[in-house]
Amino acid sequence: MKYILLAVSLALGSCCAVAADLDASVITANSQREVIEQAAEVIQARYVDPAIGRKVAQAIRQQANTDAFKRDRGPEAFAQSLTEELRKLSGDGHFRINYSVQPVPMPDANAADQYEEDDDSWAGPAINHGFESVRRLDSDIGYLDLRVFAPPRVAADMLQSAMTLLAQSKVLIIDLRNNGGGDSSMDMLMAAYLLDKPAEMSAIYDRPSNRLTRATSPVWVPGRRFGGSKPVYVLISHKTFSAAEAFAYDLQAMKRITVVGEASGGGAHPYERRRLTDHFLIKLPEMRSINPITGTDWQGVGVKPDVPTPPELALDKALELARAAISKEPGPSEKPAH
């Protein structure tokens, strides 16, 4: 008898598991409407540009009423589809809807960065915290291929090691062609290695609080500085985005670097992650970057290169420019005696 009960129990468990899988594989029209309504509400209230926020909110509400999103979509596919629609309506590549299998906790006013992603999920050891390559090329040229700006708390020591190794080079090439951004504190720290003294970087205007927060590169850095006088070439492409663009834009405005490549992705609106429903969050651009020199930012237009070059040829072009710069340096016999 116990074997029959066990078999029935296993069968019921299997059915329940299948049912659970089915429930997780689809999202109902009502659930879609709830996610969209919550997204519309928070976008209208908090998106950095109020006029665009109202327009986007109205558009997705209309789409929800007409069931523009297919009812049989899985939750991840629905999240991706809504993400694409938000980006199309706003022209803002920082928008993203995320689906979470685990329930999303309710907001806690006492918890800072409550919904932030774990560092390892986007900037962890699996990608060496973004440091793809650090080496010296011919003719005393340093080269850094950086794929993400990881938070200083996990990668400041790696930046210190990389910049100390590169500090002796006569010219530096920083390759950001495949860098989609990351932590703004890291881009300011890296900028400090290329400067002789602190410099004002892009400020951040926060729409919900109506506050402007100014930013300055660090006074002190660990390890050796490359310094503020030797040539630096920064490579960019349409994949270069967000914090990587901030680094290039701010230093370009200071005339500290020469930018080589094609226009970058155009994302100058920092975001916050906010809960929509039990299983959905939104990355909502609530802030704007404001450069102290240009008075504006790179939103929608990208960082414009000083030397326009197809991205696949940008390194070759930068090497050409670097060698030319080195060739102009005075030789040992030409240097003035002290």
PDB file of C-alpha atoms in Angstrom, residues 1 12 16 18 28 69 74-75 128 131 173 196 199 206 231 259 280 283 290 300 309 315-316:
ATOM      1  CA  MET A   1       0.000   0.000   0.000  1.00  0.00           C
ATOM      2  CA  LEU A  12       1.118  14.534  -8.015  1.00  0.00           C
ATOM      3  CA  CYS A  16       2.615  20.231  -9.663  1.00  0.00           C
ATOM      4  CA  VAL A  18       4.835  20.819 -14.554  1.00  0.00           C
ATOM      5  CA  THR A  28      -1.053  36.669 -18.390  1.00  0.00           C
ATOM      6  CA  PHE A  69       2.200  42.580 -26.067  1.00  0.00           C
ATOM      7  CA  GLY A  74       7.158  34.215 -21.300  1.00  0.00           C
ATOM      8  CA  PRO A  75       8.089  36.741 -18.591  1.00  0.00           C
ATOM      9  CA  ASN A 128      38.728  39.765 -14.811  1.00  0.00           C
ATOM     10  CA  PHE A 131      40.701  44.176 -17.533  1.00  0.00           C
ATOM     11  CA  ILE A 173      46.229  53.921 -25.669  1.00  0.00           C
ATOM     12  CA  ASP A 196      48.435  65.996 -12.372  1.00  0.00           C
ATOM     13  CA  ALA A 199      39.716  68.255 -12.025  1.00  0.00           C
ATOM     14  CA  ASP A 206      18.716  64.182 -10.109  1.00  0.00           C
ATOM     15  CA  PRO A 231      49.784  61.791 -25.106  1.00  0.00           C
ATOM     16  CA  VAL A 259      39.461  60.256 -29.113  1.00  0.00           C
ATOM     17  CA  PHE A 280       9.683  42.769 -12.248  1.00  0.00           C
ATOM     18  CA  LYS A 283      16.185  50.412 -14.581  1.00  0.00           C
ATOM     19  CA  ILE A 290      26.241  67.939 -17.025  1.00  0.00           C
ATOM     20  CA  GLY A 300      21.557  60.522 -27.833  1.00  0.00           C
ATOM     21  CA  THR A 309      37.954  56.070 -37.895  1.00  0.00           C
ATOM     22  CA  LEU A 315      43.884  50.764 -32.875  1.00  0.00           C
ATOM     23  CA  ASP A 316      46.009  50.928 -36.018  1.00  0.00           C
TER      24      ASP A 316
END
